[in-house]
XYZ file of C-alpha atoms in Angstrom:
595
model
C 13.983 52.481 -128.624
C 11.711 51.611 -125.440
C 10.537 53.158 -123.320
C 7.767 51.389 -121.459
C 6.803 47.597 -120.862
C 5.265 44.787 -118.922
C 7.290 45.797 -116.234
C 5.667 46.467 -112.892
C 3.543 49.719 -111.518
C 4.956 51.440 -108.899
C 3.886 49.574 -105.725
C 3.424 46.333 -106.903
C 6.092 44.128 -105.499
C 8.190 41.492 -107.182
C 6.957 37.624 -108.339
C 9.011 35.119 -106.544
C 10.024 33.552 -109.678
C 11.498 37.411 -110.187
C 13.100 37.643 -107.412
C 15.664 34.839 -107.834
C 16.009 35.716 -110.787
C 17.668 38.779 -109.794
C 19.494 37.211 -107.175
C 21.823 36.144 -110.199
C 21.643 39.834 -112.694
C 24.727 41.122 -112.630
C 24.793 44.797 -113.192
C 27.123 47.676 -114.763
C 26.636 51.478 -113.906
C 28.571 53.953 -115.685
C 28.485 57.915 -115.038
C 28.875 59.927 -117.422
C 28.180 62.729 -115.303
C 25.279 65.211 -114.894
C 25.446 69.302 -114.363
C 21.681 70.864 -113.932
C 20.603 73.718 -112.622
C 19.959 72.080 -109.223
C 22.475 68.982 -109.548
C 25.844 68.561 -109.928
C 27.598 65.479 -110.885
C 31.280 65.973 -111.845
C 34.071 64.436 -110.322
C 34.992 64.962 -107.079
C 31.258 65.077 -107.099
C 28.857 62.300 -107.207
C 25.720 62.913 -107.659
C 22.329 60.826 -106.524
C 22.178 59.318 -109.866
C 24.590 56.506 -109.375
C 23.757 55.839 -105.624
C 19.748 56.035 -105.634
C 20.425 53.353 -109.106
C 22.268 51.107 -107.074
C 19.522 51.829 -104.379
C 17.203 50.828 -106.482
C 19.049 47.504 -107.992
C 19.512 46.366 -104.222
C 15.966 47.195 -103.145
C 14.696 44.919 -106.377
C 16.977 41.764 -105.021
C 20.118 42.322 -106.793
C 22.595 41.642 -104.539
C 25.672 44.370 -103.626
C 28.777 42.324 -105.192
C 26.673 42.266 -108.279
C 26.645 45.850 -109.153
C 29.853 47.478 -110.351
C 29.941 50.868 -111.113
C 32.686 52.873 -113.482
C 32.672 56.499 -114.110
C 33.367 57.536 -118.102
C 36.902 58.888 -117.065
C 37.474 55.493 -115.695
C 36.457 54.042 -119.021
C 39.051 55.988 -120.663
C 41.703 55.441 -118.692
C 41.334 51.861 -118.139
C 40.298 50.002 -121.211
C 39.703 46.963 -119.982
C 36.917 47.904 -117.472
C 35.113 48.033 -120.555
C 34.560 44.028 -120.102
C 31.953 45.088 -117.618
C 29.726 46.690 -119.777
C 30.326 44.145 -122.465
C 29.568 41.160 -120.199
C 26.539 42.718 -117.904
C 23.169 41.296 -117.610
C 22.440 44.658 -117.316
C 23.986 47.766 -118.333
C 22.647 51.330 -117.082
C 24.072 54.817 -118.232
C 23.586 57.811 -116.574
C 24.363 61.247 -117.465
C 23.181 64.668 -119.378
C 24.150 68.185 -119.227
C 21.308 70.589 -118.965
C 23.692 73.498 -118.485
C 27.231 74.306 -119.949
C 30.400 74.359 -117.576
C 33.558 74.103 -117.770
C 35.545 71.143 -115.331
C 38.514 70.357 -114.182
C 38.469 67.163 -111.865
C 36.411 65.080 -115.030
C 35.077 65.308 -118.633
C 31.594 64.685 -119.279
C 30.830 61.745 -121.541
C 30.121 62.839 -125.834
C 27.258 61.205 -127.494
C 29.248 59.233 -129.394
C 30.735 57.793 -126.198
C 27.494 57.185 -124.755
C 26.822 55.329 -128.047
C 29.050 53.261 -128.140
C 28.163 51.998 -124.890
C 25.068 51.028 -125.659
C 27.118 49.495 -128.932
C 29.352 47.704 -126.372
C 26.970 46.060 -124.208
C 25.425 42.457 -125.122
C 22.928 42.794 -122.124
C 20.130 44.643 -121.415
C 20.685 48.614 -122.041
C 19.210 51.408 -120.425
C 19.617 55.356 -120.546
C 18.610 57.496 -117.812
C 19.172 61.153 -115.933
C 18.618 64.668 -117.723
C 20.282 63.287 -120.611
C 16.272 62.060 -121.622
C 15.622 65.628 -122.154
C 17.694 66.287 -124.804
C 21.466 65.802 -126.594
C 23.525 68.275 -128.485
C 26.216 68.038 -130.696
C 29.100 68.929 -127.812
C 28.158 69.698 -124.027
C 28.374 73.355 -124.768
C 26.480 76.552 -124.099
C 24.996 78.294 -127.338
C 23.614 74.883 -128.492
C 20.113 73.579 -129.438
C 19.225 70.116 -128.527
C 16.880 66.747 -129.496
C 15.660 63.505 -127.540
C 17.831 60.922 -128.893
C 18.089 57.220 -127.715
C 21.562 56.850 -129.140
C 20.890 53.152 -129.928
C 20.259 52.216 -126.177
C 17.544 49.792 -125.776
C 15.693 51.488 -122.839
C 15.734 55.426 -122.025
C 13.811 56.516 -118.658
C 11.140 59.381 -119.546
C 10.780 59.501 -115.779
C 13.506 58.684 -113.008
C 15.855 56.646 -114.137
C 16.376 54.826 -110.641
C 12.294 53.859 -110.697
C 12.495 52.662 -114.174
C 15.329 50.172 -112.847
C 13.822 48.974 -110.134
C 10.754 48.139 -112.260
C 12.826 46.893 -114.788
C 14.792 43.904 -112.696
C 10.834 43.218 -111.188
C 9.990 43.021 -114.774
C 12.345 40.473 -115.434
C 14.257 43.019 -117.792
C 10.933 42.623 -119.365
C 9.864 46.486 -119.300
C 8.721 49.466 -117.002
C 6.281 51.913 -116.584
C 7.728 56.007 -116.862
C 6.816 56.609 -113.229
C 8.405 59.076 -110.858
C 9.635 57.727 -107.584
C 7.993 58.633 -104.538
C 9.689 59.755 -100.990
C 9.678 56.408 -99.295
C 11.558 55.178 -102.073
C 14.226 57.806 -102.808
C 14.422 58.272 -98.857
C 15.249 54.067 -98.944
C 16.830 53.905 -101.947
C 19.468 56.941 -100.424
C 20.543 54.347 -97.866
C 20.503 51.406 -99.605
C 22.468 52.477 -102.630
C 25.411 54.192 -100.374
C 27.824 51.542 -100.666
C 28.366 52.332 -104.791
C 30.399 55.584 -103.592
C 33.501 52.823 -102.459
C 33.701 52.431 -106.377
C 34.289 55.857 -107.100
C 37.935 56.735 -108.511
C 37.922 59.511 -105.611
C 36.808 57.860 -102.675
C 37.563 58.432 -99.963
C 39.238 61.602 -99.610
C 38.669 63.631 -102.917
C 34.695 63.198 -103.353
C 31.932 65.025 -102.341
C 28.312 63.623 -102.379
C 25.610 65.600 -104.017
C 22.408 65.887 -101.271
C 19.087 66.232 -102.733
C 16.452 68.004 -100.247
C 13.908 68.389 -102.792
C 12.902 68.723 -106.548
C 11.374 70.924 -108.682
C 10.551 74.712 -108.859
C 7.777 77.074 -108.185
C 8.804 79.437 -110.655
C 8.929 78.990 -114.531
C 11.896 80.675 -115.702
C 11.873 80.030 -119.613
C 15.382 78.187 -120.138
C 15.272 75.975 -116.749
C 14.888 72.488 -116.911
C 13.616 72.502 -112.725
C 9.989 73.070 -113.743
C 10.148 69.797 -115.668
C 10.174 68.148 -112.223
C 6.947 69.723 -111.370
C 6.397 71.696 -108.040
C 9.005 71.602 -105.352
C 9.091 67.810 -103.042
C 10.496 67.777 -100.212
C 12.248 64.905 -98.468
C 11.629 65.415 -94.879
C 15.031 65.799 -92.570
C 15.498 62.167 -90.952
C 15.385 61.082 -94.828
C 18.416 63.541 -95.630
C 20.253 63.093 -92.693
C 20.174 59.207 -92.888
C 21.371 59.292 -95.733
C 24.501 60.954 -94.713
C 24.584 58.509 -91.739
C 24.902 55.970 -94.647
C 27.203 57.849 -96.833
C 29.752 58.405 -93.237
C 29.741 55.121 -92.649
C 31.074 54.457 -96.402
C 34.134 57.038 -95.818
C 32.479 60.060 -97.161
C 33.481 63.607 -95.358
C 32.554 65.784 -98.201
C 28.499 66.893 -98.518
C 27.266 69.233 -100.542
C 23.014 69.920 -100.133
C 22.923 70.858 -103.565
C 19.844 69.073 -105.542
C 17.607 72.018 -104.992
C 15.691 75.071 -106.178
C 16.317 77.132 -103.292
C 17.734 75.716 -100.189
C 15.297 78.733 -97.785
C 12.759 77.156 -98.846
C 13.133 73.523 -97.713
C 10.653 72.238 -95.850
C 8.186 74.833 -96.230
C 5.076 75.470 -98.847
C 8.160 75.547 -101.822
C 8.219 79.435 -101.860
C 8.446 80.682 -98.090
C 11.766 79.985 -95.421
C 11.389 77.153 -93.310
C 13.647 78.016 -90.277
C 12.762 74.738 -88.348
C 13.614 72.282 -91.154
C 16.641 74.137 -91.989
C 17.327 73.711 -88.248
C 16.739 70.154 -88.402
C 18.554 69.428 -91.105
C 22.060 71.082 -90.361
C 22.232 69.777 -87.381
C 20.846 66.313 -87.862
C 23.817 66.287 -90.268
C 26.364 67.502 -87.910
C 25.176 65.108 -85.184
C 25.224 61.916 -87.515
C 28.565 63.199 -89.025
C 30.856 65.117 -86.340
C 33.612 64.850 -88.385
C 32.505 66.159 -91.785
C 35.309 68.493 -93.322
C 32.932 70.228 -96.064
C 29.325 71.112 -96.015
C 28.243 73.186 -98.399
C 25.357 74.187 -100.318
C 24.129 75.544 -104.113
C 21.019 77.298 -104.640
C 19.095 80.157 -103.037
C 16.407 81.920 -104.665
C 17.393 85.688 -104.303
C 13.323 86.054 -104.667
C 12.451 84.769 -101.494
C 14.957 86.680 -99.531
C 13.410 89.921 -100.374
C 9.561 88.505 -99.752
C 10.435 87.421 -96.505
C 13.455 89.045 -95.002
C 13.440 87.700 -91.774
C 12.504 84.507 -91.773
C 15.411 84.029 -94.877
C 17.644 85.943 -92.438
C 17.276 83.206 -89.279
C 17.523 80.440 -92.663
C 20.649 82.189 -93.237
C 22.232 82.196 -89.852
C 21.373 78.514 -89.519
C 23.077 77.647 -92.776
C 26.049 79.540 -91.293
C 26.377 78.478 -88.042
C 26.592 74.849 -89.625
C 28.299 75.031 -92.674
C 32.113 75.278 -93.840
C 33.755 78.251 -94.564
C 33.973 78.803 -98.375
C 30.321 78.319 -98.988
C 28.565 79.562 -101.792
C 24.973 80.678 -102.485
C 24.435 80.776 -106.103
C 21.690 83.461 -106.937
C 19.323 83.004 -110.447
C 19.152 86.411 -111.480
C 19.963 85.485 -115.086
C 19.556 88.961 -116.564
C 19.564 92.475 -114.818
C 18.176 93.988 -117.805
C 14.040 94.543 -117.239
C 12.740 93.686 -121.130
C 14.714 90.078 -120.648
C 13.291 89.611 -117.309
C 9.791 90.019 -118.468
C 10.260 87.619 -122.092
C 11.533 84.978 -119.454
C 9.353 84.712 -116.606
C 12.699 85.995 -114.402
C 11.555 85.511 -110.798
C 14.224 88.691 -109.441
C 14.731 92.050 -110.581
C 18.039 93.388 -109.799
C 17.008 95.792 -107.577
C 15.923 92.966 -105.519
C 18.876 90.766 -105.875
C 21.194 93.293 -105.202
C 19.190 93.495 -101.806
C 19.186 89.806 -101.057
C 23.208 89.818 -101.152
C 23.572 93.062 -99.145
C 21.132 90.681 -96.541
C 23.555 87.414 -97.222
C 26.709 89.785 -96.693
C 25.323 91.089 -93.433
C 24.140 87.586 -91.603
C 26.837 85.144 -93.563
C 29.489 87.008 -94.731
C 31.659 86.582 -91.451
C 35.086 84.756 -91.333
C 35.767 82.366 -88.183
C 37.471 83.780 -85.511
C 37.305 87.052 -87.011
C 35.478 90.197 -85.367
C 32.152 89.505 -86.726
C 32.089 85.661 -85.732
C 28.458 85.435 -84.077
C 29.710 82.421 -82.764
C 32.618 83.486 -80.756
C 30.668 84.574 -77.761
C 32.439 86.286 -75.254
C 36.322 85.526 -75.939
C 38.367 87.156 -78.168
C 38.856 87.473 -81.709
C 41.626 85.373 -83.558
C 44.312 87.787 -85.068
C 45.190 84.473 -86.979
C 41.752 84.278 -88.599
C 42.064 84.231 -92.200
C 39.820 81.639 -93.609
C 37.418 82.242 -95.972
C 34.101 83.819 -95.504
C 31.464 81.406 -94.187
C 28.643 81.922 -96.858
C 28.414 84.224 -99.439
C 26.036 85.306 -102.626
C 27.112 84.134 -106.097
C 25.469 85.513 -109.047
C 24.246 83.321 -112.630
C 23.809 85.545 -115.645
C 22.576 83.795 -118.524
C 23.186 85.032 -122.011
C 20.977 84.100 -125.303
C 17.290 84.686 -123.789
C 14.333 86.043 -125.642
C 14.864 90.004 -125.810
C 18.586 89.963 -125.391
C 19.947 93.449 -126.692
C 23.086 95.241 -126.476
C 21.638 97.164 -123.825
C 21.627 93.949 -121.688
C 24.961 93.833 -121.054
C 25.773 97.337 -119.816
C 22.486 96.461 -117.421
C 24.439 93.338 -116.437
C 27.931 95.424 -115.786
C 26.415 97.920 -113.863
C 24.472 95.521 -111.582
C 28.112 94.034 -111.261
C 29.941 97.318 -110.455
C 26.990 98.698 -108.068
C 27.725 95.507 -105.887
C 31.364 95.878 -105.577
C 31.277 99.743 -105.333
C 28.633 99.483 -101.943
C 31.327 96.945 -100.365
C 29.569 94.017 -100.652
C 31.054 90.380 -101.640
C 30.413 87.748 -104.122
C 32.173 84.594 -104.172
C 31.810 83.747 -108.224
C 30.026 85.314 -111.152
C 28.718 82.732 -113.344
C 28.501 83.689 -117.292
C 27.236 81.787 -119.910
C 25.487 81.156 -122.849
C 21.738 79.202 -122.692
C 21.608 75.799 -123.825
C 17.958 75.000 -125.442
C 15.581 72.230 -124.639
C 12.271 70.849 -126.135
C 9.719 71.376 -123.298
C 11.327 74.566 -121.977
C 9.752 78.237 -123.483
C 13.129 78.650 -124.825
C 12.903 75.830 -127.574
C 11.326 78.188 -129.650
C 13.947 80.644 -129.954
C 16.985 78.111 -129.571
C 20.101 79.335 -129.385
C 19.519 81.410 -132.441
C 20.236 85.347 -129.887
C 23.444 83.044 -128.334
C 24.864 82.668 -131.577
C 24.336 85.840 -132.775
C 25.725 87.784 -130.178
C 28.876 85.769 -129.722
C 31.531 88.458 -130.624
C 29.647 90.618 -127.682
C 29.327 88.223 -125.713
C 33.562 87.176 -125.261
C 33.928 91.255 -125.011
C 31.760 91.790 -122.361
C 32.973 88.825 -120.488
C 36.285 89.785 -120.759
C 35.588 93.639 -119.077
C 33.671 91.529 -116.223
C 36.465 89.422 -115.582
C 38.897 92.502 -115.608
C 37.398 94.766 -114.020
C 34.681 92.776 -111.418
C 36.272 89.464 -111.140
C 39.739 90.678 -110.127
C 39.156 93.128 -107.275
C 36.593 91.087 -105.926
C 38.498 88.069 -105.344
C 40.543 90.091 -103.328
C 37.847 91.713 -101.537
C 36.897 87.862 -101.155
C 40.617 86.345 -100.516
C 43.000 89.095 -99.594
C 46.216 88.176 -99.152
C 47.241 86.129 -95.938
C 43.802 84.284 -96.334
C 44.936 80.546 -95.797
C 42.686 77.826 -97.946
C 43.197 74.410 -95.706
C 43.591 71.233 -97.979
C 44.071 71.792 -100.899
C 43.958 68.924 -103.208
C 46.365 68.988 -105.988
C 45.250 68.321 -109.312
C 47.317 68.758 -112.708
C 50.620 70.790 -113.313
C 50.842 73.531 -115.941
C 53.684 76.263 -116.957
C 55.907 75.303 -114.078
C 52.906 75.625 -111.177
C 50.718 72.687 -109.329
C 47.108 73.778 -109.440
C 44.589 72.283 -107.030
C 41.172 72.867 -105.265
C 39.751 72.678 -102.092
C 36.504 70.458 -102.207
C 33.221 72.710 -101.934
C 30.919 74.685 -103.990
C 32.619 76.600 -106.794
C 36.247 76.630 -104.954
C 39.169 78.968 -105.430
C 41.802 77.251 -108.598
C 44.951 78.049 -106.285
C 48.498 78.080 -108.566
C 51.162 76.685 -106.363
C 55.099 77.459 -107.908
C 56.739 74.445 -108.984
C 55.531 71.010 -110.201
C 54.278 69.153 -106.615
C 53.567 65.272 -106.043
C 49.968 65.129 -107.511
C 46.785 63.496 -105.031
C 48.276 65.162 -102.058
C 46.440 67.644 -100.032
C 48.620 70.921 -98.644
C 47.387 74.084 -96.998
C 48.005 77.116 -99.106
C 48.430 81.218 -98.515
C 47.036 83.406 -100.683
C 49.657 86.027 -102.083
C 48.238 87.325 -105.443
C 45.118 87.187 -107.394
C 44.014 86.367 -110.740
C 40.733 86.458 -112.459
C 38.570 83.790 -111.155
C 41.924 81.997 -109.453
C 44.611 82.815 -106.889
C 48.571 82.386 -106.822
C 49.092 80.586 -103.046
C 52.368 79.646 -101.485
C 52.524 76.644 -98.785
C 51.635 77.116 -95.558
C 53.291 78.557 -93.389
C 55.668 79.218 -95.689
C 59.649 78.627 -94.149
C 61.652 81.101 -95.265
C 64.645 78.546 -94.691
C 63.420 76.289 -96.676
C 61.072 78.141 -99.542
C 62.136 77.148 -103.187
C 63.306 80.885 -105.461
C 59.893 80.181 -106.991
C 57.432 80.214 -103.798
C 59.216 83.609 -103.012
C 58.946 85.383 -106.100
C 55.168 84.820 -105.576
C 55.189 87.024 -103.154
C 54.696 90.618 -104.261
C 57.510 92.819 -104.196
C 59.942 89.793 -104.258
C 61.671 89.712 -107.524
C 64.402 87.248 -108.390
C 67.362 89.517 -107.025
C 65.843 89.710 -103.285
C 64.906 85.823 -103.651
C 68.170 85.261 -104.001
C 69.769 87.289 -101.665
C 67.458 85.663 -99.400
C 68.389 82.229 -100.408
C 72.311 83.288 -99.534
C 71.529 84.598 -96.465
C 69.870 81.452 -94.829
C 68.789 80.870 -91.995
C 67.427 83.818 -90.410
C 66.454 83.801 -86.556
C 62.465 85.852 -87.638
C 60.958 86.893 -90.261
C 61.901 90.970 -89.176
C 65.872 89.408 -89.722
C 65.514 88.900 -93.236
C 64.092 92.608 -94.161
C 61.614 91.829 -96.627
C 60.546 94.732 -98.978
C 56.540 93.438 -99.816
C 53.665 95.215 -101.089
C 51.546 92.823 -99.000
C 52.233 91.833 -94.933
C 53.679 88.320 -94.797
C 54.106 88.309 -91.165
C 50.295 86.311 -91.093
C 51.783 83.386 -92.974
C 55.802 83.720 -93.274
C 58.018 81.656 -90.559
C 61.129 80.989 -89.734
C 61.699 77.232 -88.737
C 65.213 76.674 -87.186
C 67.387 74.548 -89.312
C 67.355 70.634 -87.814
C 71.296 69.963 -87.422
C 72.616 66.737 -88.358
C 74.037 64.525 -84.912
């Protein structure tokens, strides 16, 4: 393996010679996808990886038609893309998992699919993203990890998109393991937009990954973050040109996820920011009036409590921009005190349960309800039943140093105290640590994780049961109407499908439904972490036997009597018997006679 060269310092600019000769490089990117703690890369995301590369490749002379880029899913399903990374000049992987998830719209790539890319290719091979800090076995939680170059002949110690850039100066010669600087990333944004056409999403299922900064201010022991040094952060016109850019390429889906903690952007990388915040949501709106999702990830529960109201006007900002369905995800990790200590845990519980009673109170409004700050003077919609704008979501992390038995129960009470005081989360997080050289957990591995397994499927089980359940409900109560839904993959009879956001509601749809299509949805029933929806509105002179026995109280008997009885002048004519009020999202369309 290599890992340095020749290549050019970042700065130095490109020999003449160099630059025609990467006038004629022709270049293959393939994603295997990336999930960090402040990045997300699986489709119908994209993260920066791909477009900040092909940034890069353009800003070092490599002209546009000469970059082709192929996510691993696309790999598998068409074999002969393959050619590309067989015939390339160049051939650049990107990918890593530095935290386990489960996925539904694509599969991460294995390592021995990453190998035998570098296998494939007959050009110049290079490996970059968090995959360079370390590779398991399977992309997995409860795993322990090594630096591997899995036969590549280059792997990026630094950023991945600065090692390219050096490398095509370098005449494929080399590079130095630099970081990339502002100007670059901020240029390299723009420049490296156009890749997102390539995507087996675009344009209408794929949401681009935002970065705002990198890096942490707090050392939590299992986070890769701190890795990235102190938090940098790209100033507004950067981010927001870059969405200019990403518009102009068909993209309507943004998600300002590649982040810490979103309150702090723009500040000293521990105190709210108000004016950037400011800046930034609206610079966004104003460059892209049409957007149909912006959402965000992190938010350090931390420096909510430290300073209230300054994270309370960050707040408000965030939700006078943003989409409905929005998600805060909060690090608290543990709620029991001995793990917090052993891990350097920023938030006690105490404290996080305060900074989602404060997200609740400033976020947790529905449009056109009663509590829409933004309504002014007229009247509240009685048909307002979208989703909450922003809301808390929690991480608890399982497998830490000082992990008892006792955690748990601390973990499950945290849990219940929320729900019990009437508060709402959009998604509990659980999982298991994964392990990584250079983080204060490599010393312990996932030697707790394992350990604890059998305790750990019980007491995710009770969470899901008894948490999950009636807070999704709290969250989604029946009536609530989720707007495009994209359908996804069919299973036992039902369509499932997603709206595109942060964490989004699975919605099971009766019957088997044309696949790729988008349909708006009522929610009629609830599951664990997904929801049983019925089209919107929903005709009763034209709903299937299935779509009404969704509803609750509708068994097969009244479904058909209904069925017989068609058509019906109101919804009041055909005398439903519910345990939920359909008269938010039931209709009664008048049968179209034939001339």
């Amino acid at each position: 393996m290599t890992d340095s060269g020749p290549g050019s310092a970042a700065g130095s600019g490109p020999a003449s010679g160099t630059e025609r000769a990467s006038e004629g490089l022709s270049v293959t990117i393939v994603d295997g996808y990336v999930d960090e703690p402040a990045h997300f890369g699986v489709p119908p995301y994209i993260s920066t990886y791909p477009r900040y590369t092909a940034g890069a490749l353009v800003d070092a002379g490599v002209p546009r038609e000469q970059i082709t880029y192929h996510t691993i899913d696309g790999l598998r399903d068409e074999p002969d893309r393959w050619r590309d990374v067989d015939e390339a000049d160049l051939m650049i992987y990107l990918g890593g998992m530095t935290v386990p998830g489960k996925y539904v719209g694509g599969t991460p790539a294995e390592p021995d699919e990453v190998r035998k890319l570098a296998w494939t290719a007959n050009g110049t091979s290079l490996m970059g993203g968090p995959v360079k800090f370390g590779v398991g076995d399977e992309n997995a939680g409860a795993t322990e990890t090594e630096r591997q170059d899995l036969d590549f002949d280059f792997v990026a110690k630094g950023d991945v998109e600065a090692a390219v850039h050096d490398l095509v100066e370098s005449g494929l010669e080399g590079f130095n393991n630099r970081m990339r600087d502002v100007d670059e990333v901020s240029r390299w944004a723009q420049q490296g937009a156009f890749v997102v056409e390539q995507h087996p999403n675009h344009p209408d299922y794929l949401i681009a990954e935002l970065e705002t900064s990198r890096g942490c201010a707090y050392r939590c022991s299992f986070c890769t973050e701190p890795l990235y040094g102190n938090p940098t952060f790209r100033p507004p016109p950067t981010v927001v040109g870059e969405v200019d850019a990403l518009a102009d390429y068909g993209v309507k889906h943004f998600r300002i996820g590649r982040q810490a903690d979103i309150l702090a952007y723009g500040g000293d990388g521990e105190a709210p920011n108000p004016d950037a915040l400011r800046q930034l949501y609206g610079g966004i709106r104003e460059v892209a009036p049409d957007l149909e999702t912006l959402h965000l990830d992190n938010m350090n529960p931390i420096t909510i409590v430290e300073w209230p109201e300054q994270s309370r006007e960050g707040i408000r900002i965030i939700a006078e921009h943003n989409t409905p369905g929005d998600t805060a995800a909060f690090g608290l990790e543990s709620a029991d005190p001995l793990v917090q200590e052993e891990n350097n845990l920023n938030v006690t519980a105490e404290e996080c349960f305060e900074a989602v009673k404060i997200v609740n109170e400033e976020a947790g409004w529905r449009p056109g309800g009663p509590d829409d700050p933004t309504a002014g003077s007229s009247q509240p919609d009685p048909n307002a039943r979208q989703l909450p704008k922003l809301l808390p979501g929690i991480n608890l992390l399982h497998g830490l140093k000082g992990e008892r038995e006792e955690t748990y129960q601390h973990n499950r009470e945290f849990l219940q105290r929320v729900y019990d005081e009437g508060h709402m989360l959009r998604r509990i997080n659980i999982r298991q640590v994964m392990s990584f050289d250079g983080t204060d957990m490599s010393d312990t591995g996932a030697e707790i994780a394992n350990e604890h397994k059998k305790l750990f499927k019980r007491y995710k089980r009770q969470v899901r049961e008894e948490i999950d359940n009636p807070m999704l409900e709290r969250v989604a109560p029946p009536g609530t109407v989720l707007s495009d839904v994209h359908l996804e993959y069919h299973q036992d009879g039902r369509t499932f499908g997603r709206q595109l956001g942060t964490y989004p509601l699975l919605v099971g749809i009766p019957g088997e439904r044309e696949l790729g299509r988008t349909i708006d949805v009522a929610v009629v029933d609830h599951g664990y972490r997904s929801v049983t929806g019925v089209p919107y509105p929903l005709d009763l002179n034209d709903a299937s036997m299935d779509e009404l026995t969704a509803i609750p109280g509708v068994g097969d008997r009244t479904a058909g009597d209904i069925v017989v009885n068609r058509p019906y002048d109101s919804v009041a004519a055909a005398a439903l018997e519910t345990t939920i009020d359909v008269d938010e999202f039931v209709t009664t369309r008048p049968f179209e006679r034939a001339d």
